[in-house]
mmCIF file with all atom_site columns, C-alpha atoms in Angstrom:
data_model
loop_
_atom_site.group_PDB
_atom_site.id
_atom_site.type_symbol
_atom_site.label_atom_id
_atom_site.label_alt_id
_atom_site.label_comp_id
_atom_site.label_asym_id
_atom_site.label_entity_id
_atom_site.label_seq_id
_atom_site.pdbx_PDB_ins_code
_atom_site.Cartn_x
_atom_site.Cartn_y
_atom_site.Cartn_z
_atom_site.occupancy
_atom_site.B_iso_or_equiv
_atom_site.pdbx_formal_charge
_atom_site.auth_seq_id
_atom_site.auth_comp_id
_atom_site.auth_asym_id
_atom_site.auth_atom_id
_atom_site.pdbx_PDB_model_num
ATOM 1   C CA . UNK A 1 1   ? 0.000   0.000  0.000   1.00 51.00 ? 1   UNK A CA 1
ATOM 2   C CA . UNK A 1 2   ? 2.912   2.375  0.620   1.00 53.00 ? 2   UNK A CA 1
ATOM 3   C CA . UNK A 1 3   ? 3.811   2.485  -3.062  1.00 60.00 ? 3   UNK A CA 1
ATOM 4   C CA . UNK A 1 4   ? 0.315   3.772  -3.890  1.00 71.00 ? 4   UNK A CA 1
ATOM 5   C CA . UNK A 1 5   ? 0.253   6.413  -1.182  1.00 78.00 ? 5   UNK A CA 1
ATOM 6   C CA . UNK A 1 6   ? 1.452   9.905  -1.991  1.00 83.00 ? 6   UNK A CA 1
ATOM 7   C CA . UNK A 1 7   ? 1.992   12.353 0.850   1.00 88.00 ? 7   UNK A CA 1
ATOM 8   C CA . UNK A 1 8   ? 1.452   16.022 0.073   1.00 86.00 ? 8   UNK A CA 1
ATOM 9   C CA . UNK A 1 9   ? 3.278   18.779 1.899   1.00 92.00 ? 9   UNK A CA 1
ATOM 10  C CA . UNK A 1 10  ? 1.859   22.266 1.488   1.00 90.00 ? 10  UNK A CA 1
ATOM 11  C CA . UNK A 1 11  ? 4.674   24.768 1.886   1.00 90.00 ? 11  UNK A CA 1
ATOM 12  C CA . UNK A 1 12  ? 3.878   28.008 3.631   1.00 93.00 ? 12  UNK A CA 1
ATOM 13  C CA . UNK A 1 13  ? 5.689   30.652 5.676   1.00 91.00 ? 13  UNK A CA 1
ATOM 14  C CA . UNK A 1 14  ? 5.416   28.671 8.939   1.00 94.00 ? 14  UNK A CA 1
ATOM 15  C CA . UNK A 1 15  ? 6.747   25.333 7.641   1.00 95.00 ? 15  UNK A CA 1
ATOM 16  C CA . UNK A 1 16  ? 8.708   25.582 4.380   1.00 90.00 ? 16  UNK A CA 1
ATOM 17  C CA . UNK A 1 17  ? 12.008  24.948 6.205   1.00 93.00 ? 17  UNK A CA 1
ATOM 18  C CA . UNK A 1 18  ? 10.648  21.540 7.293   1.00 96.00 ? 18  UNK A CA 1
ATOM 19  C CA . UNK A 1 19  ? 9.977   20.230 3.778   1.00 94.00 ? 19  UNK A CA 1
ATOM 20  C CA . UNK A 1 20  ? 13.421  18.755 3.157   1.00 94.00 ? 20  UNK A CA 1
ATOM 21  C CA . UNK A 1 21  ? 13.377  16.768 6.419   1.00 97.00 ? 21  UNK A CA 1
ATOM 22  C CA . UNK A 1 22  ? 9.758   15.668 5.852   1.00 97.00 ? 22  UNK A CA 1
ATOM 23  C CA . UNK A 1 23  ? 10.533  14.451 2.335   1.00 95.00 ? 23  UNK A CA 1
ATOM 24  C CA . UNK A 1 24  ? 13.689  12.596 3.382   1.00 97.00 ? 24  UNK A CA 1
ATOM 25  C CA . UNK A 1 25  ? 11.970  10.864 6.323   1.00 97.00 ? 25  UNK A CA 1
ATOM 26  C CA . UNK A 1 26  ? 8.923   9.666  4.398   1.00 95.00 ? 26  UNK A CA 1
ATOM 27  C CA . UNK A 1 27  ? 10.813  8.636  1.253   1.00 93.00 ? 27  UNK A CA 1
ATOM 28  C CA . UNK A 1 28  ? 13.136  6.577  3.452   1.00 94.00 ? 28  UNK A CA 1
ATOM 29  C CA . UNK A 1 29  ? 9.990   4.832  4.712   1.00 92.00 ? 29  UNK A CA 1
ATOM 30  C CA . UNK A 1 30  ? 8.799   4.021  1.192   1.00 89.00 ? 30  UNK A CA 1
ATOM 31  C CA . UNK A 1 31  ? 6.312   6.804  0.510   1.00 90.00 ? 31  UNK A CA 1
ATOM 32  C CA . UNK A 1 32  ? 6.174   9.185  -2.420  1.00 89.00 ? 32  UNK A CA 1
ATOM 33  C CA . UNK A 1 33  ? 6.231   12.848 -1.373  1.00 91.00 ? 33  UNK A CA 1
ATOM 34  C CA . UNK A 1 34  ? 5.073   15.887 -3.324  1.00 87.00 ? 34  UNK A CA 1
ATOM 35  C CA . UNK A 1 35  ? 5.584   19.446 -2.184  1.00 87.00 ? 35  UNK A CA 1
ATOM 36  C CA . UNK A 1 36  ? 3.175   22.177 -3.169  1.00 84.00 ? 36  UNK A CA 1
ATOM 37  C CA . UNK A 1 37  ? 3.115   25.895 -2.662  1.00 85.00 ? 37  UNK A CA 1
ATOM 38  C CA . UNK A 1 38  ? 0.241   27.186 -0.591  1.00 86.00 ? 38  UNK A CA 1
ATOM 39  C CA . UNK A 1 39  ? -2.554  28.582 -2.705  1.00 84.00 ? 39  UNK A CA 1
ATOM 40  C CA . UNK A 1 40  ? -5.638  30.513 -1.719  1.00 84.00 ? 40  UNK A CA 1
ATOM 41  C CA . UNK A 1 41  ? -8.051  27.560 -2.182  1.00 81.00 ? 41  UNK A CA 1
ATOM 42  C CA . UNK A 1 42  ? -10.296 29.673 -4.385  1.00 81.00 ? 42  UNK A CA 1
ATOM 43  C CA . UNK A 1 43  ? -9.828  32.658 -2.063  1.00 82.00 ? 43  UNK A CA 1
ATOM 44  C CA . UNK A 1 44  ? -11.023 30.691 0.984   1.00 82.00 ? 44  UNK A CA 1
ATOM 45  C CA . UNK A 1 45  ? -7.758  30.816 2.990   1.00 86.00 ? 45  UNK A CA 1
ATOM 46  C CA . UNK A 1 46  ? -7.808  33.718 5.400   1.00 88.00 ? 46  UNK A CA 1
ATOM 47  C CA . UNK A 1 47  ? -4.616  35.789 5.614   1.00 91.00 ? 47  UNK A CA 1
ATOM 48  C CA . UNK A 1 48  ? -3.291  33.994 2.519   1.00 88.00 ? 48  UNK A CA 1
ATOM 49  C CA . UNK A 1 49  ? -0.920  36.781 1.467   1.00 88.00 ? 49  UNK A CA 1
ATOM 50  C CA . UNK A 1 50  ? 0.866   36.661 4.827   1.00 91.00 ? 50  UNK A CA 1
ATOM 51  C CA . UNK A 1 51  ? 1.161   32.872 4.748   1.00 91.00 ? 51  UNK A CA 1
ATOM 52  C CA . UNK A 1 52  ? 2.960   32.600 1.399   1.00 85.00 ? 52  UNK A CA 1
ATOM 53  C CA . UNK A 1 53  ? 6.602   31.629 1.702   1.00 82.00 ? 53  UNK A CA 1
ATOM 54  C CA . UNK A 1 54  ? 8.035   32.798 -1.622  1.00 77.00 ? 54  UNK A CA 1
ATOM 55  C CA . UNK A 1 55  ? 8.773   36.324 -0.474  1.00 75.00 ? 55  UNK A CA 1
ATOM 56  C CA . UNK A 1 56  ? 12.569  36.601 -0.910  1.00 81.00 ? 56  UNK A CA 1
ATOM 57  C CA . UNK A 1 57  ? 14.096  37.499 -4.260  1.00 85.00 ? 57  UNK A CA 1
ATOM 58  C CA . UNK A 1 58  ? 15.443  34.004 -5.016  1.00 83.00 ? 58  UNK A CA 1
ATOM 59  C CA . UNK A 1 59  ? 12.092  32.449 -4.096  1.00 79.00 ? 59  UNK A CA 1
ATOM 60  C CA . UNK A 1 60  ? 10.351  34.879 -6.439  1.00 81.00 ? 60  UNK A CA 1
ATOM 61  C CA . UNK A 1 61  ? 12.851  33.864 -9.126  1.00 88.00 ? 61  UNK A CA 1
ATOM 62  C CA . UNK A 1 62  ? 11.884  30.214 -8.542  1.00 82.00 ? 62  UNK A CA 1
ATOM 63  C CA . UNK A 1 63  ? 8.228   31.006 -9.188  1.00 79.00 ? 63  UNK A CA 1
ATOM 64  C CA . UNK A 1 64  ? 9.138   32.871 -12.388 1.00 85.00 ? 64  UNK A CA 1
ATOM 65  C CA . UNK A 1 65  ? 11.059  29.802 -13.564 1.00 88.00 ? 65  UNK A CA 1
ATOM 66  C CA . UNK A 1 66  ? 8.089   27.576 -12.697 1.00 82.00 ? 66  UNK A CA 1
ATOM 67  C CA . UNK A 1 67  ? 5.794   29.853 -14.702 1.00 82.00 ? 67  UNK A CA 1
ATOM 68  C CA . UNK A 1 68  ? 8.095   29.398 -17.705 1.00 85.00 ? 68  UNK A CA 1
ATOM 69  C CA . UNK A 1 69  ? 8.547   25.611 -17.346 1.00 85.00 ? 69  UNK A CA 1
ATOM 70  C CA . UNK A 1 70  ? 5.053   24.558 -16.321 1.00 82.00 ? 70  UNK A CA 1
ATOM 71  C CA . UNK A 1 71  ? 3.279   25.356 -19.628 1.00 79.00 ? 71  UNK A CA 1
ATOM 72  C CA . UNK A 1 72  ? 5.896   23.315 -21.481 1.00 83.00 ? 72  UNK A CA 1
ATOM 73  C CA . UNK A 1 73  ? 5.085   20.245 -19.400 1.00 83.00 ? 73  UNK A CA 1
ATOM 74  C CA . UNK A 1 74  ? 1.366   20.884 -18.875 1.00 80.00 ? 74  UNK A CA 1
ATOM 75  C CA . UNK A 1 75  ? -0.499  22.834 -21.530 1.00 80.00 ? 75  UNK A CA 1
ATOM 76  C CA . UNK A 1 76  ? -3.610  22.697 -19.320 1.00 82.00 ? 76  UNK A CA 1
ATOM 77  C CA . UNK A 1 77  ? -4.457  21.882 -15.727 1.00 83.00 ? 77  UNK A CA 1
ATOM 78  C CA . UNK A 1 78  ? -3.842  18.143 -15.210 1.00 84.00 ? 78  UNK A CA 1
ATOM 79  C CA . UNK A 1 79  ? -5.928  17.829 -12.042 1.00 82.00 ? 79  UNK A CA 1
ATOM 80  C CA . UNK A 1 80  ? -9.373  16.893 -13.486 1.00 84.00 ? 80  UNK A CA 1
ATOM 81  C CA . UNK A 1 81  ? -7.787  14.297 -15.782 1.00 85.00 ? 81  UNK A CA 1
ATOM 82  C CA . UNK A 1 82  ? -5.575  12.578 -13.241 1.00 83.00 ? 82  UNK A CA 1
ATOM 83  C CA . UNK A 1 83  ? -7.321  12.548 -9.899  1.00 82.00 ? 83  UNK A CA 1
ATOM 84  C CA . UNK A 1 84  ? -10.625 12.460 -8.105  1.00 85.00 ? 84  UNK A CA 1
ATOM 85  C CA . UNK A 1 85  ? -11.323 14.092 -4.753  1.00 87.00 ? 85  UNK A CA 1
ATOM 86  C CA . UNK A 1 86  ? -13.689 12.280 -2.431  1.00 89.00 ? 86  UNK A CA 1
ATOM 87  C CA . UNK A 1 87  ? -14.688 13.882 0.848   1.00 90.00 ? 87  UNK A CA 1
ATOM 88  C CA . UNK A 1 88  ? -15.150 11.854 4.009   1.00 90.00 ? 88  UNK A CA 1
ATOM 89  C CA . UNK A 1 89  ? -18.945 11.770 3.483   1.00 94.00 ? 89  UNK A CA 1
ATOM 90  C CA . UNK A 1 90  ? -18.537 10.355 -0.050  1.00 94.00 ? 90  UNK A CA 1
ATOM 91  C CA . UNK A 1 91  ? -19.166 13.613 -1.917  1.00 94.00 ? 91  UNK A CA 1
ATOM 92  C CA . UNK A 1 92  ? -16.953 14.090 -4.966  1.00 93.00 ? 92  UNK A CA 1
ATOM 93  C CA . UNK A 1 93  ? -15.772 17.603 -5.866  1.00 90.00 ? 93  UNK A CA 1
ATOM 94  C CA . UNK A 1 94  ? -14.094 18.945 -9.017  1.00 85.00 ? 94  UNK A CA 1
ATOM 95  C CA . UNK A 1 95  ? -10.747 19.669 -7.443  1.00 85.00 ? 95  UNK A CA 1
ATOM 96  C CA . UNK A 1 96  ? -8.738  19.566 -4.230  1.00 82.00 ? 96  UNK A CA 1
ATOM 97  C CA . UNK A 1 97  ? -9.034  23.353 -4.135  1.00 82.00 ? 97  UNK A CA 1
ATOM 98  C CA . UNK A 1 98  ? -12.808 23.214 -3.905  1.00 80.00 ? 98  UNK A CA 1
ATOM 99  C CA . UNK A 1 99  ? -13.726 23.685 -0.251  1.00 73.00 ? 99  UNK A CA 1
ATOM 100 C CA . UNK A 1 100 ? -17.252 24.840 -0.995  1.00 76.00 ? 100 UNK A CA 1
ATOM 101 C CA . UNK A 1 101 ? -20.484 22.861 -1.127  1.00 76.00 ? 101 UNK A CA 1
ATOM 102 C CA . UNK A 1 102 ? -21.355 24.324 -4.533  1.00 78.00 ? 102 UNK A CA 1
ATOM 103 C CA . UNK A 1 103 ? -19.687 21.854 -6.903  1.00 83.00 ? 103 UNK A CA 1
ATOM 104 C CA . UNK A 1 104 ? -20.665 18.374 -5.791  1.00 89.00 ? 104 UNK A CA 1
ATOM 105 C CA . UNK A 1 105 ? -20.410 15.973 -8.752  1.00 88.00 ? 105 UNK A CA 1
ATOM 106 C CA . UNK A 1 106 ? -21.981 13.049 -6.994  1.00 92.00 ? 106 UNK A CA 1
ATOM 107 C CA . UNK A 1 107 ? -21.502 10.770 -4.047  1.00 95.00 ? 107 UNK A CA 1
ATOM 108 C CA . UNK A 1 108 ? -19.655 7.446  -4.123  1.00 95.00 ? 108 UNK A CA 1
ATOM 109 C CA . UNK A 1 109 ? -22.094 6.059  -1.557  1.00 97.00 ? 109 UNK A CA 1
ATOM 110 C CA . UNK A 1 110 ? -24.859 6.398  -4.162  1.00 96.00 ? 110 UNK A CA 1
ATOM 111 C CA . UNK A 1 111 ? -22.986 5.971  -7.472  1.00 95.00 ? 111 UNK A CA 1
ATOM 112 C CA . UNK A 1 112 ? -19.905 4.118  -8.654  1.00 95.00 ? 112 UNK A CA 1
ATOM 113 C CA . UNK A 1 113 ? -16.600 5.969  -8.798  1.00 92.00 ? 113 UNK A CA 1
ATOM 114 C CA . UNK A 1 114 ? -16.572 5.326  -12.549 1.00 94.00 ? 114 UNK A CA 1
ATOM 115 C CA . UNK A 1 115 ? -20.012 6.892  -13.023 1.00 95.00 ? 115 UNK A CA 1
ATOM 116 C CA . UNK A 1 116 ? -19.117 9.985  -11.013 1.00 94.00 ? 116 UNK A CA 1
ATOM 117 C CA . UNK A 1 117 ? -15.731 10.451 -12.736 1.00 92.00 ? 117 UNK A CA 1
ATOM 118 C CA . UNK A 1 118 ? -17.356 10.106 -16.175 1.00 93.00 ? 118 UNK A CA 1
ATOM 119 C CA . UNK A 1 119 ? -20.483 12.112 -15.388 1.00 93.00 ? 119 UNK A CA 1
ATOM 120 C CA . UNK A 1 120 ? -21.589 14.668 -18.013 1.00 93.00 ? 120 UNK A CA 1
ATOM 121 C CA . UNK A 1 121 ? -20.812 17.532 -15.611 1.00 88.00 ? 121 UNK A CA 1
ATOM 122 C CA . UNK A 1 122 ? -17.228 16.352 -15.020 1.00 89.00 ? 122 UNK A CA 1
ATOM 123 C CA . UNK A 1 123 ? -16.672 15.447 -18.685 1.00 91.00 ? 123 UNK A CA 1
ATOM 124 C CA . UNK A 1 124 ? -17.831 18.902 -19.756 1.00 90.00 ? 124 UNK A CA 1
ATOM 125 C CA . UNK A 1 125 ? -15.525 20.636 -17.252 1.00 86.00 ? 125 UNK A CA 1
ATOM 126 C CA . UNK A 1 126 ? -12.610 18.411 -18.276 1.00 88.00 ? 126 UNK A CA 1
ATOM 127 C CA . UNK A 1 127 ? -13.087 19.387 -21.932 1.00 89.00 ? 127 UNK A CA 1
ATOM 128 C CA . UNK A 1 128 ? -13.099 23.110 -21.105 1.00 87.00 ? 128 UNK A CA 1
ATOM 129 C CA . UNK A 1 129 ? -9.986  22.726 -18.949 1.00 84.00 ? 129 UNK A CA 1
ATOM 130 C CA . UNK A 1 130 ? -8.183  20.814 -21.699 1.00 85.00 ? 130 UNK A CA 1
ATOM 131 C CA . UNK A 1 131 ? -8.928  23.693 -24.067 1.00 85.00 ? 131 UNK A CA 1
ATOM 132 C CA . UNK A 1 132 ? -7.946  26.296 -21.429 1.00 79.00 ? 132 UNK A CA 1
ATOM 133 C CA . UNK A 1 133 ? -11.385 27.803 -21.721 1.00 80.00 ? 133 UNK A CA 1
ATOM 134 C CA . UNK A 1 134 ? -12.929 27.436 -18.278 1.00 75.00 ? 134 UNK A CA 1
ATOM 135 C CA . UNK A 1 135 ? -16.039 29.535 -17.851 1.00 70.00 ? 135 UNK A CA 1
ATOM 136 C CA . UNK A 1 136 ? -16.120 32.461 -15.439 1.00 72.00 ? 136 UNK A CA 1
ATOM 137 C CA . UNK A 1 137 ? -18.666 30.473 -13.472 1.00 73.00 ? 137 UNK A CA 1
ATOM 138 C CA . UNK A 1 138 ? -16.303 27.483 -13.143 1.00 78.00 ? 138 UNK A CA 1
ATOM 139 C CA . UNK A 1 139 ? -14.342 27.173 -9.930  1.00 80.00 ? 139 UNK A CA 1
ATOM 140 C CA . UNK A 1 140 ? -11.198 27.405 -12.068 1.00 81.00 ? 140 UNK A CA 1
ATOM 141 C CA . UNK A 1 141 ? -11.849 31.121 -12.644 1.00 79.00 ? 141 UNK A CA 1
ATOM 142 C CA . UNK A 1 142 ? -10.848 31.752 -8.999  1.00 80.00 ? 142 UNK A CA 1
ATOM 143 C CA . UNK A 1 143 ? -7.969  29.239 -8.938  1.00 82.00 ? 143 UNK A CA 1
ATOM 144 C CA . UNK A 1 144 ? -4.441  30.552 -8.387  1.00 80.00 ? 144 UNK A CA 1
ATOM 145 C CA . UNK A 1 145 ? -2.926  27.513 -10.112 1.00 77.00 ? 145 UNK A CA 1
ATOM 146 C CA . UNK A 1 146 ? -5.165  27.701 -13.184 1.00 75.00 ? 146 UNK A CA 1
ATOM 147 C CA . UNK A 1 147 ? -4.830  31.459 -13.616 1.00 74.00 ? 147 UNK A CA 1
ATOM 148 C CA . UNK A 1 148 ? -1.062  31.466 -13.148 1.00 75.00 ? 148 UNK A CA 1
ATOM 149 C CA . UNK A 1 149 ? -0.549  28.275 -15.180 1.00 71.00 ? 149 UNK A CA 1
ATOM 150 C CA . UNK A 1 150 ? 1.772   26.867 -12.518 1.00 74.00 ? 150 UNK A CA 1
ATOM 151 C CA . UNK A 1 151 ? 1.079   23.223 -11.812 1.00 71.00 ? 151 UNK A CA 1
ATOM 152 C CA . UNK A 1 152 ? 4.603   22.431 -10.563 1.00 65.00 ? 152 UNK A CA 1
ATOM 153 C CA . UNK A 1 153 ? 6.637   23.302 -7.505  1.00 65.00 ? 153 UNK A CA 1
ATOM 154 C CA . UNK A 1 154 ? 10.148  22.810 -6.175  1.00 59.00 ? 154 UNK A CA 1
#
């Protein structure tokens, strides 16, 4: 089971110095580790601007490099095509950034995972994302990652 488990570390002002140790420890124990920059979670994170860790000049340079590299590797947001986010009550949402109750695709207690993932609503959103033409009403319109085109971190 370890080989299928990916641990995510969200880097922010209060913890970014811990990432290296975290990654080393968990990789040594057989887990994959991904680090992500904090994002506003569709503007839901309070005091977001003060929590960001890329505030020094070399950290700002890193983000500029990511903005240049990311579109070469991902021409559109990969999230809806590669993952599914199931809440503890079985509700499925579009994206890990969606903390609202407004975009429930279905519930795995009532429908199969396959049916929810391939629902018309999700298929339609996936097509718009793949064409980089999310509607203003889509949750993507408020997404830091989507708007900045940065789907990578280091």
